[in-house]
Amino acid sequence: MALTRYFCDAAWLGGGAVATDVLVTVEGARFGRVEAGAVRPATAVHLRGLTLPGFANAHSHAFHRVLRGRSERAGSFWTWRDDMYAVASVLAPEGYYRLARAIFGEMALAGFTAVGEFHYLHHQVGGVPYDDPNVMGEALFEAATAAGVRITLLDACYLESAPGRPPEGVQTRFSDGSVDTWAARVAGLRSAASGADRRVGAAVHSLRAVPPRAAAAVAGWASAEGAPLHVHLSEQPVENDAVTAAYGASPAALLEEAGAFGPSTTAVHATHLQPAGVTALGRSGTSVCMCPSTERLLADGIGPAHALAGAGSPISLGTDCHGMIDPFEEMRGLELDERLASGARGRFAAPALVEAAAASGHASLGWPDAGRIAEGWIADLVTVSLDGPKLAGAGGDHVLERAVFAAAAADVTGVVAAGRAIVEERRHLLVGDVARELRHEIGAVVDALSAS
Ligand SMILES: [Zn+2]
């Protein structure tokens, strides 16, 4: 088995403090011995700066990255959704692979070693399945592997435009027509998920798009398969109103009744949750994935993250619509948005924020043995330079706070994912020039949009 040793000037190994002079042995894809206060061997790879565990991007819709900077006009969540639907109407499998590879490459450069891709772009325009009905999901698998990151493909059931209304327009690409057809297709996806870097999970798009009875069937499938289940929950007040009007209860109450809550479920956003919903999520140990930069960008609001954590829900983080792909922005966003909403500071300290971005995120994607630098865990390492003008002099001895509250994705200099170096000196070793790839692939989508 390949054995590599890394010597970290400083590394966060859990707890409140940062350890110095940490010698990390990597055996294959996992950590062997991890030793603080070590002497640097000449043969070890020297990681300067601060080394953190790999981050998990627990909520991603890769193609939304096309809209970065292109949908900043006045409007609402719903006008942004119109723009997103236009992009969704021009994507095809071949281009989708190249686009997603570039976007997952950007994630790797930022320190993400795993992505939870919430996938609903299944079928051809008009809703007819491709000859291979999972060709779009397989493109995402291949893209993640090509970019060196692990992927959990959260295949979303999507059946309705709104309660009682069939899918309209581009939404027909998302729908399998019935939950049984969804389950049969996803069962086929499992064969494409072979490999240590891939998982299949289930998703209920939302209770706006999936009736409670079908949501219960998806939850039953996930439970029987031991697969993670993700669901958009109460992102917008309109969603709460439409669901409550149609079914007589809140989305959270209906999901609880459907048996959808539990430790292997992640509710995404939970922005407009009622107190009873906070209690239901917490007592069931359901994770909540917050996406602070997206929730700002889409004018969603600020969710009750602190109350959820206090009630018992692990908090994870995602970059969702990819207005930016920066784990540091999401980490501090969780705490800073709480400050705006509550008038109090320090509800999520730096170690809790790293825990959310790392171990809690990986666990929500079905990788409970990733997100910590410790013997036996999956060997992910993210090294942050502390020397740039932005970070110089910041934090004093509080090195972790310096990184979490002031660093940016561009400060990540090196990334090891499952024992393999994928980023060195800020360069992606597999994708190469990620910016060029993004320019090219996004350009192709924009050309298709203007031709459509
Ligand atoms: Zn989403």
CSV table of C-alpha atoms and ligand atoms in Angstrom, one decimal:
chain,number,residue,atom,x,y,z
A,1,MET,CA,0.0,0.0,0.0
A,2,ALA,CA,1.3,3.5,-0.9
A,3,LEU,CA,2.5,5.3,2.1
A,4,THR,CA,3.1,9.1,2.2
A,5,ARG,CA,4.0,11.3,5.1
A,6,TYR,CA,3.0,14.9,5.5
A,7,PHE,CA,4.4,17.4,7.9
A,8,CYS,CA,2.0,20.2,8.8
A,9,ASP,CA,3.3,23.4,10.4
A,10,ALA,CA,-0.1,23.6,12.1
A,11,ALA,CA,-3.2,21.4,11.8
A,12,TRP,CA,-6.7,21.3,13.4
A,13,LEU,CA,-7.2,17.9,14.8
A,14,GLY,CA,-10.5,18.7,16.6
A,15,GLY,CA,-11.2,20.5,19.8
A,16,GLY,CA,-10.6,24.1,20.5
A,17,ALA,CA,-6.9,24.4,19.7
A,18,VAL,CA,-4.6,24.0,16.7
A,19,ALA,CA,-1.8,21.5,17.0
A,20,THR,CA,1.7,22.4,15.7
A,21,ASP,CA,4.4,20.2,14.0
A,22,VAL,CA,1.9,17.5,13.1
A,23,LEU,CA,3.3,14.4,11.3
A,24,VAL,CA,0.5,12.7,9.3
A,25,THR,CA,1.0,9.3,7.8
A,26,VAL,CA,-1.3,8.4,4.9
A,27,GLU,CA,-1.8,4.7,3.9
A,28,GLY,CA,-3.7,4.3,0.7
A,29,ALA,CA,-6.9,6.4,1.0
A,30,ARG,CA,-6.8,6.7,4.9
A,31,PHE,CA,-4.9,8.2,7.7
A,32,GLY,CA,-2.4,6.1,9.6
A,33,ARG,CA,-0.7,7.6,12.6
A,34,VAL,CA,-1.2,11.3,13.4
A,35,GLU,CA,1.3,12.8,15.7
A,36,ALA,CA,1.6,16.4,17.1
A,37,GLY,CA,4.8,17.9,18.3
A,38,ALA,CA,6.9,15.8,15.9
A,39,VAL,CA,10.3,16.5,14.3
A,40,ARG,CA,10.1,17.1,10.6
A,41,PRO,CA,11.6,14.2,8.6
A,42,ALA,CA,13.4,15.2,5.4
A,43,THR,CA,11.3,12.8,3.4
A,44,ALA,CA,7.9,14.2,4.5
A,45,VAL,CA,5.9,16.5,2.2
A,46,HIS,CA,6.0,19.9,4.0
A,47,LEU,CA,2.5,21.6,4.3
A,48,ARG,CA,3.1,25.2,5.3
A,49,GLY,CA,0.4,27.3,6.9
A,50,LEU,CA,-2.7,25.7,8.5
A,51,THR,CA,-4.0,22.3,7.4
A,52,LEU,CA,-7.7,21.5,7.9
A,53,PRO,CA,-9.8,18.4,7.2
A,54,GLY,CA,-11.4,18.2,3.7
A,55,PHE,CA,-14.7,20.1,3.4
A,56,ALA,CA,-18.0,18.6,2.1
A,57,ASN,CA,-20.2,20.7,-0.2
A,58,ALA,CA,-23.4,19.2,1.2
A,59,HIS,CA,-25.7,20.9,-1.3
A,60,SER,CA,-24.9,21.6,-4.9
A,61,HIS,CA,-26.7,22.1,-8.2
A,62,ALA,CA,-23.7,22.2,-10.4
A,63,PHE,CA,-25.3,23.9,-13.4
A,64,HIS,CA,-26.5,26.9,-11.4
A,65,ARG,CA,-22.9,28.1,-11.5
A,66,VAL,CA,-23.7,29.3,-15.1
A,67,LEU,CA,-25.8,32.1,-13.5
A,68,ARG,CA,-23.1,33.5,-11.4
A,69,GLY,CA,-23.1,37.3,-12.0
A,70,ARG,CA,-25.8,36.8,-14.7
A,71,SER,CA,-29.0,37.0,-12.5
A,72,GLU,CA,-28.4,40.0,-10.3
A,73,ARG,CA,-31.3,42.1,-11.6
A,74,ALA,CA,-34.1,43.2,-9.4
A,75,GLY,CA,-36.7,40.5,-8.7
A,76,SER,CA,-37.2,37.6,-6.4
A,77,PHE,CA,-36.3,33.9,-5.9
A,78,TRP,CA,-38.9,33.2,-8.6
A,79,THR,CA,-37.3,35.5,-11.2
A,80,TRP,CA,-34.0,33.9,-10.5
A,81,ARG,CA,-35.7,30.5,-11.0
A,82,ASP,CA,-36.9,31.6,-14.4
A,83,ASP,CA,-33.2,32.3,-15.3
A,84,MET,CA,-32.2,28.9,-13.9
A,85,TYR,CA,-34.9,27.1,-15.9
A,86,ALA,CA,-33.6,28.7,-19.1
A,87,VAL,CA,-30.1,27.2,-18.4
A,88,ALA,CA,-31.7,23.9,-17.6
A,89,SER,CA,-33.4,23.9,-21.0
A,90,VAL,CA,-30.2,23.8,-23.0
A,91,LEU,CA,-28.0,21.3,-21.2
A,92,ALA,CA,-27.2,17.9,-22.8
A,93,PRO,CA,-25.1,15.0,-21.4
A,94,GLU,CA,-21.8,15.6,-23.2
A,95,GLY,CA,-21.6,19.3,-22.3
A,96,TYR,CA,-23.0,18.6,-18.9
A,97,TYR,CA,-20.0,16.4,-18.1
A,98,ARG,CA,-17.4,19.0,-19.2
A,99,LEU,CA,-19.3,21.8,-17.4
A,100,ALA,CA,-19.6,19.8,-14.2
A,101,ARG,CA,-16.0,18.7,-14.3
A,102,ALA,CA,-14.9,22.3,-14.4
A,103,ILE,CA,-17.2,23.3,-11.5
A,104,PHE,CA,-16.1,20.3,-9.4
A,105,GLY,CA,-12.6,21.4,-10.2
A,106,GLU,CA,-13.4,24.9,-8.8
A,107,MET,CA,-14.7,23.1,-5.7
A,108,ALA,CA,-11.5,21.1,-5.3
A,109,LEU,CA,-9.4,24.3,-5.6
A,110,ALA,CA,-11.5,25.8,-2.7
A,111,GLY,CA,-10.9,22.8,-0.4
A,112,PHE,CA,-14.0,20.7,-1.1
A,113,THR,CA,-13.2,17.0,-1.2
A,114,ALA,CA,-16.7,15.7,-1.5
A,115,VAL,CA,-19.9,17.1,-3.1
A,116,GLY,CA,-23.6,16.2,-2.6
A,117,GLU,CA,-25.1,16.9,-6.0
A,118,PHE,CA,-28.8,17.3,-5.7
A,119,HIS,CA,-29.7,16.1,-9.2
A,120,TYR,CA,-33.0,16.6,-10.9
A,121,LEU,CA,-32.0,17.3,-14.6
A,122,HIS,CA,-32.8,13.7,-15.7
A,123,HIS,CA,-34.5,13.6,-19.1
A,124,GLN,CA,-34.5,15.2,-22.5
A,125,VAL,CA,-36.3,18.4,-23.2
A,126,GLY,CA,-40.0,17.5,-23.3
A,127,GLY,CA,-39.5,14.8,-20.6
A,128,VAL,CA,-38.7,11.8,-22.8
A,129,PRO,CA,-36.0,9.7,-21.1
A,130,TYR,CA,-32.6,9.3,-22.8
A,131,ASP,CA,-31.8,5.9,-24.2
A,132,ASP,CA,-29.8,5.5,-21.1
A,133,PRO,CA,-32.2,7.0,-18.5
A,134,ASN,CA,-29.3,7.9,-16.1
A,135,VAL,CA,-27.0,9.4,-18.6
A,136,MET,CA,-27.1,12.8,-17.0
A,137,GLY,CA,-26.4,11.4,-13.5
A,138,GLU,CA,-23.6,9.3,-14.9
A,139,ALA,CA,-22.1,12.5,-16.4
A,140,LEU,CA,-22.0,13.9,-12.9
A,141,PHE,CA,-20.3,10.8,-11.5
A,142,GLU,CA,-17.7,10.9,-14.3
A,143,ALA,CA,-17.2,14.7,-13.8
A,144,ALA,CA,-16.5,14.3,-10.0
A,145,THR,CA,-14.1,11.5,-10.6
A,146,ALA,CA,-12.3,13.5,-13.2
A,147,ALA,CA,-12.0,16.3,-10.8
A,148,GLY,CA,-10.7,14.0,-8.0
A,149,VAL,CA,-13.6,14.6,-5.5
A,150,ARG,CA,-16.0,12.1,-4.0
A,151,ILE,CA,-19.7,12.5,-5.0
A,152,THR,CA,-23.0,11.5,-3.5
A,153,LEU,CA,-25.5,11.8,-6.2
A,154,LEU,CA,-28.8,12.8,-4.5
A,155,ASP,CA,-31.2,11.8,-7.2
A,156,ALA,CA,-34.3,13.9,-6.7
A,157,CYS,CA,-37.9,12.7,-7.2
A,158,TYR,CA,-39.9,15.6,-8.8
A,159,LEU,CA,-43.5,15.1,-9.8
A,160,GLU,CA,-45.4,18.3,-9.7
A,161,SER,CA,-45.1,22.0,-10.6
A,162,ALA,CA,-47.1,22.8,-7.4
A,163,PRO,CA,-49.5,20.7,-5.4
A,164,GLY,CA,-51.9,19.1,-7.7
A,165,ARG,CA,-50.4,20.6,-10.9
A,166,PRO,CA,-48.3,18.6,-13.4
A,167,PRO,CA,-44.8,19.7,-14.4
A,168,GLU,CA,-44.7,22.6,-16.9
A,169,GLY,CA,-42.1,23.6,-19.5
A,170,VAL,CA,-38.6,22.6,-18.5
A,171,GLN,CA,-39.8,20.9,-15.4
A,172,THR,CA,-40.8,17.9,-17.6
A,173,ARG,CA,-37.0,17.2,-17.7
A,174,PHE,CA,-37.1,16.7,-14.0
A,175,SER,CA,-40.1,14.4,-13.6
A,176,ASP,CA,-40.2,10.6,-13.8
A,177,GLY,CA,-44.0,10.7,-13.8
A,178,SER,CA,-44.4,8.5,-10.7
A,179,VAL,CA,-42.4,7.6,-7.7
A,180,ASP,CA,-42.2,3.9,-8.8
A,181,THR,CA,-40.6,5.0,-12.1
A,182,TRP,CA,-38.2,7.2,-10.1
A,183,ALA,CA,-37.3,4.2,-7.9
A,184,ALA,CA,-36.7,1.9,-10.9
A,185,ARG,CA,-34.5,4.5,-12.6
A,186,VAL,CA,-32.5,5.1,-9.5
A,187,ALA,CA,-32.0,1.4,-8.9
A,188,GLY,CA,-30.3,1.4,-12.3
A,189,LEU,CA,-28.0,4.2,-11.3
A,190,ARG,CA,-26.5,2.1,-8.6
A,191,SER,CA,-24.5,0.1,-11.1
A,192,ALA,CA,-22.8,3.4,-12.2
A,193,ALA,CA,-21.9,4.1,-8.6
A,194,SER,CA,-19.3,1.5,-8.3
A,195,GLY,CA,-16.1,2.8,-6.9
A,196,ALA,CA,-15.0,4.1,-3.5
A,197,ASP,CA,-15.5,7.7,-4.5
A,198,ARG,CA,-19.3,7.4,-5.4
A,199,ARG,CA,-22.5,7.0,-3.5
A,200,VAL,CA,-26.2,7.2,-4.6
A,201,GLY,CA,-28.6,9.0,-2.3
A,202,ALA,CA,-32.2,9.9,-2.6
A,203,ALA,CA,-33.9,13.3,-2.6
A,204,VAL,CA,-37.4,14.6,-2.3
A,205,HIS,CA,-37.2,17.9,-4.3
A,206,SER,CA,-39.6,19.6,-1.9
A,207,LEU,CA,-43.2,19.1,-0.8
A,208,ARG,CA,-44.1,21.6,-3.5
A,209,ALA,CA,-43.0,19.1,-6.1
A,210,VAL,CA,-43.6,15.8,-4.4
A,211,PRO,CA,-46.9,14.9,-2.7
A,212,PRO,CA,-46.6,13.6,0.9
A,213,ARG,CA,-47.5,10.0,-0.1
A,214,ALA,CA,-44.7,9.9,-2.7
A,215,ALA,CA,-42.3,11.6,-0.2
A,216,ALA,CA,-43.1,8.7,2.1
A,217,ALA,CA,-42.2,6.2,-0.6
A,218,VAL,CA,-38.9,7.9,-1.4
A,219,ALA,CA,-38.1,8.0,2.4
A,220,GLY,CA,-38.9,4.2,2.5
A,221,TRP,CA,-36.6,3.5,-0.4
A,222,ALA,CA,-33.7,5.4,1.2
A,223,SER,CA,-34.3,3.7,4.5
A,224,ALA,CA,-34.4,0.2,2.9
A,225,GLU,CA,-31.2,1.0,0.9
A,226,GLY,CA,-29.4,2.6,3.8
A,227,ALA,CA,-28.9,5.7,1.6
A,228,PRO,CA,-28.9,9.3,2.6
A,229,LEU,CA,-32.1,11.3,2.0
A,230,HIS,CA,-32.1,15.1,1.3
A,231,VAL,CA,-35.0,17.4,0.9
A,232,HIS,CA,-35.5,21.1,0.3
A,233,LEU,CA,-37.5,22.4,3.3
A,234,SER,CA,-39.3,25.7,3.8
A,235,GLU,CA,-36.9,27.8,1.7
A,236,GLN,CA,-39.6,30.3,0.8
A,237,PRO,CA,-42.8,31.4,2.5
A,238,VAL,CA,-44.7,30.6,-0.7
A,239,GLU,CA,-43.7,27.0,-0.3
A,240,ASN,CA,-45.1,26.8,3.2
A,241,ASP,CA,-48.3,28.5,2.2
A,242,ALA,CA,-48.9,26.3,-0.9
A,243,VAL,CA,-48.2,23.1,0.9
A,244,THR,CA,-50.3,24.0,3.9
A,245,ALA,CA,-53.2,25.0,1.7
A,246,ALA,CA,-53.1,21.8,-0.2
A,247,TYR,CA,-52.4,19.3,2.6
A,248,GLY,CA,-53.5,21.0,5.8
A,249,ALA,CA,-50.2,20.9,7.5
A,250,SER,CA,-46.7,22.5,7.3
A,251,PRO,CA,-44.0,20.9,5.1
A,252,ALA,CA,-42.1,19.8,8.3
A,253,ALA,CA,-45.1,18.2,9.9
A,254,LEU,CA,-45.9,16.4,6.6
A,255,LEU,CA,-42.3,15.1,6.2
A,256,GLU,CA,-42.3,13.9,9.8
A,257,GLU,CA,-45.6,12.1,9.3
A,258,ALA,CA,-44.1,10.6,6.1
A,259,GLY,CA,-41.3,9.0,8.1
A,260,ALA,CA,-38.7,11.2,6.3
A,261,PHE,CA,-36.9,12.5,9.4
A,262,GLY,CA,-34.0,10.7,11.1
A,263,PRO,CA,-30.2,10.8,11.3
A,264,SER,CA,-29.6,9.8,7.7
A,265,THR,CA,-31.9,12.7,6.4
A,266,THR,CA,-30.8,16.2,5.7
A,267,ALA,CA,-33.2,19.1,5.4
A,268,VAL,CA,-31.8,21.8,3.1
A,269,HIS,CA,-32.3,25.5,4.1
A,270,ALA,CA,-35.1,25.2,6.7
A,271,THR,CA,-35.3,29.0,6.5
A,272,HIS,CA,-38.9,29.5,7.2
A,273,LEU,CA,-39.4,26.8,9.8
A,274,GLN,CA,-42.0,27.1,12.6
A,275,PRO,CA,-40.9,26.3,16.2
A,276,ALA,CA,-42.6,22.9,16.0
A,277,GLY,CA,-40.5,22.1,12.9
A,278,VAL,CA,-37.3,23.0,14.8
A,279,THR,CA,-38.3,20.5,17.5
A,280,ALA,CA,-39.2,17.8,15.1
A,281,LEU,CA,-36.0,18.0,13.2
A,282,GLY,CA,-33.9,18.2,16.4
A,283,ARG,CA,-35.4,15.3,18.3
A,284,SER,CA,-35.2,13.0,15.2
A,285,GLY,CA,-31.5,13.9,14.8
A,286,THR,CA,-32.2,15.1,11.2
A,287,SER,CA,-29.3,17.2,9.8
A,288,VAL,CA,-29.9,20.6,8.4
A,289,CYS,CA,-27.8,22.0,5.5
A,290,MET,CA,-27.5,25.7,5.5
A,291,CYS,CA,-26.4,27.6,2.4
A,292,PRO,CA,-25.7,31.1,3.7
A,293,SER,CA,-24.3,32.7,0.6
A,294,THR,CA,-27.2,31.3,-1.5
A,295,GLU,CA,-29.8,32.2,1.0
A,296,ARG,CA,-28.6,35.8,0.8
A,297,LEU,CA,-28.3,35.8,-3.0
A,298,LEU,CA,-31.8,34.5,-3.5
A,299,ALA,CA,-33.3,36.7,-0.7
A,300,ASP,CA,-34.5,33.6,1.1
A,301,GLY,CA,-33.9,34.9,4.7
A,302,ILE,CA,-32.0,33.6,7.7
A,303,GLY,CA,-32.9,30.2,9.1
A,304,PRO,CA,-32.9,29.2,12.8
A,305,ALA,CA,-29.5,27.5,12.7
A,306,HIS,CA,-28.7,28.1,16.4
A,307,ALA,CA,-32.1,26.8,17.5
A,308,LEU,CA,-31.7,23.8,15.3
A,309,ALA,CA,-28.3,22.9,16.6
A,310,GLY,CA,-29.5,23.4,20.1
A,311,ALA,CA,-32.5,21.0,19.4
A,312,GLY,CA,-30.1,18.3,18.2
A,313,SER,CA,-29.7,18.8,14.5
A,314,PRO,CA,-26.2,18.6,13.1
A,315,ILE,CA,-25.6,21.5,10.8
A,316,SER,CA,-23.8,21.1,7.4
A,317,LEU,CA,-23.0,23.6,4.7
A,318,GLY,CA,-23.4,23.9,0.9
A,319,THR,CA,-22.8,26.4,-1.8
A,320,ASP,CA,-26.1,25.4,-3.5
A,321,CYS,CA,-26.5,27.8,-6.5
A,322,HIS,CA,-22.7,28.6,-6.5
A,323,GLY,CA,-22.9,32.4,-6.5
A,324,MET,CA,-19.6,31.7,-4.9
A,325,ILE,CA,-17.8,28.5,-4.1
A,326,ASP,CA,-16.0,29.2,-0.9
A,327,PRO,CA,-16.2,27.1,2.2
A,328,PHE,CA,-14.8,29.9,4.4
A,329,GLU,CA,-17.7,32.2,3.3
A,330,GLU,CA,-20.2,29.5,4.2
A,331,MET,CA,-18.6,28.8,7.5
A,332,ARG,CA,-18.5,32.4,8.7
A,333,GLY,CA,-21.8,33.1,7.0
A,334,LEU,CA,-23.5,30.7,9.4
A,335,GLU,CA,-22.2,32.7,12.4
A,336,LEU,CA,-22.4,36.2,10.9
A,337,ASP,CA,-26.0,35.7,9.7
A,338,GLU,CA,-26.9,34.5,13.2
A,339,ARG,CA,-25.4,37.8,14.5
A,340,LEU,CA,-27.6,39.8,12.2
A,341,ALA,CA,-30.7,37.9,13.2
A,342,SER,CA,-30.1,37.7,16.9
A,343,GLY,CA,-28.0,40.6,17.9
A,344,ALA,CA,-25.7,38.2,19.7
A,345,ARG,CA,-22.1,37.1,18.8
A,346,GLY,CA,-20.3,33.8,19.2
A,347,ARG,CA,-23.2,31.3,18.8
A,348,PHE,CA,-21.0,29.2,16.4
A,349,ALA,CA,-17.3,29.3,17.4
A,350,ALA,CA,-14.6,28.5,14.8
A,351,PRO,CA,-14.3,24.8,15.7
A,352,ALA,CA,-18.1,24.3,15.4
A,353,LEU,CA,-18.0,26.0,12.0
A,354,VAL,CA,-15.2,23.7,10.7
A,355,GLU,CA,-17.1,20.8,12.1
A,356,ALA,CA,-20.2,21.9,10.1
A,357,ALA,CA,-18.2,22.2,6.9
A,358,ALA,CA,-16.2,19.1,7.4
A,359,ALA,CA,-17.4,16.1,9.5
A,360,SER,CA,-21.1,17.0,9.6
A,361,GLY,CA,-21.2,17.6,5.9
A,362,HIS,CA,-19.4,14.4,5.0
A,363,ALA,CA,-21.7,12.4,7.4
A,364,SER,CA,-24.8,14.0,5.7
A,365,LEU,CA,-23.6,12.6,2.4
A,366,GLY,CA,-23.0,9.1,3.7
A,367,TRP,CA,-19.3,9.4,4.5
A,368,PRO,CA,-19.3,9.2,8.3
A,369,ASP,CA,-15.6,8.4,8.3
A,370,ALA,CA,-14.4,11.7,6.6
A,371,GLY,CA,-13.9,15.2,7.8
A,372,ARG,CA,-11.4,14.7,10.6
A,373,ILE,CA,-7.6,14.3,10.6
A,374,ALA,CA,-7.4,11.2,12.7
A,375,GLU,CA,-6.1,7.6,12.4
A,376,GLY,CA,-8.4,5.5,10.3
A,377,TRP,CA,-10.4,8.3,8.7
A,378,ILE,CA,-10.5,9.1,5.0
A,379,ALA,CA,-7.3,11.0,4.2
A,380,ASP,CA,-8.4,14.5,3.1
A,381,LEU,CA,-6.2,17.5,3.8
A,382,VAL,CA,-6.7,21.1,3.0
A,383,THR,CA,-3.8,23.5,3.4
A,384,VAL,CA,-4.4,27.2,3.8
A,385,SER,CA,-1.7,29.8,3.4
A,386,LEU,CA,-1.7,32.3,6.2
A,387,ASP,CA,0.8,34.7,4.6
A,388,GLY,CA,-1.3,36.8,2.2
A,389,PRO,CA,-2.1,40.4,2.8
A,390,LYS,CA,-5.7,39.5,3.8
A,391,LEU,CA,-4.5,37.2,6.6
A,392,ALA,CA,-1.2,38.7,7.7
A,393,GLY,CA,-1.3,39.7,11.3
A,394,ALA,CA,-4.9,38.5,11.8
A,395,GLY,CA,-5.9,36.4,14.7
A,396,GLY,CA,-2.6,36.3,16.6
A,397,ASP,CA,-2.4,32.9,18.2
A,398,HIS,CA,-6.0,32.3,17.2
A,399,VAL,CA,-5.0,30.6,13.9
A,400,LEU,CA,-8.3,28.8,13.4
A,401,GLU,CA,-10.2,32.0,13.8
A,402,ARG,CA,-7.9,33.7,11.4
A,403,ALA,CA,-8.7,31.1,8.7
A,404,VAL,CA,-12.5,30.8,9.4
A,405,PHE,CA,-13.3,34.5,9.7
A,406,ALA,CA,-10.9,35.9,7.2
A,407,ALA,CA,-9.6,33.4,4.7
A,408,ALA,CA,-11.1,32.8,1.2
A,409,ALA,CA,-11.0,29.9,-1.3
A,410,ALA,CA,-8.1,31.5,-3.0
A,411,ASP,CA,-5.9,31.0,0.1
A,412,VAL,CA,-6.1,27.2,-0.3
A,413,THR,CA,-2.8,26.1,-1.6
A,414,GLY,CA,-3.0,22.3,-1.5
A,415,VAL,CA,-5.7,19.6,-1.3
A,416,VAL,CA,-5.3,15.9,-0.7
A,417,ALA,CA,-8.5,13.8,-1.3
A,418,ALA,CA,-8.7,10.2,-0.1
A,419,GLY,CA,-4.9,10.1,0.0
A,420,ARG,CA,-4.3,11.6,-3.4
A,421,ALA,CA,-2.9,15.1,-4.0
A,422,ILE,CA,-5.4,16.8,-6.3
A,423,VAL,CA,-4.3,20.4,-5.8
A,424,GLU,CA,-0.7,21.6,-5.4
A,425,GLU,CA,0.5,25.3,-5.3
A,426,ARG,CA,-3.1,26.4,-6.1
A,427,ARG,CA,-3.1,24.3,-9.3
A,428,HIS,CA,-5.6,21.5,-10.0
A,429,LEU,CA,-3.4,18.5,-11.0
A,430,LEU,CA,-6.2,16.7,-12.9
A,431,VAL,CA,-8.2,19.4,-14.5
A,432,GLY,CA,-5.3,21.8,-15.1
A,433,ASP,CA,-6.5,25.4,-15.8
A,434,VAL,CA,-9.9,25.4,-14.1
A,435,ALA,CA,-10.6,29.0,-15.0
A,436,ARG,CA,-10.1,28.3,-18.7
A,437,GLU,CA,-12.3,25.2,-18.5
A,438,LEU,CA,-15.0,27.3,-16.8
A,439,ARG,CA,-14.8,30.1,-19.3
A,440,HIS,CA,-15.0,27.7,-22.2
A,441,GLU,CA,-17.9,25.5,-20.8
A,442,ILE,CA,-20.0,28.3,-19.5
A,443,GLY,CA,-19.4,30.2,-22.8
A,444,ALA,CA,-20.8,27.2,-24.6
A,445,VAL,CA,-24.0,27.2,-22.5
A,446,VAL,CA,-24.4,30.9,-22.9
A,447,ASP,CA,-24.1,30.5,-26.7
A,448,ALA,CA,-26.8,27.8,-26.6
A,449,LEU,CA,-29.0,30.1,-24.5
A,450,SER,CA,-28.7,32.9,-27.0
A,451,ALA,CA,-29.4,30.6,-29.9
A,452,SER,CA,-32.5,29.1,-28.2
B,1,ZN,ZN,-31.1,23.5,-3.7
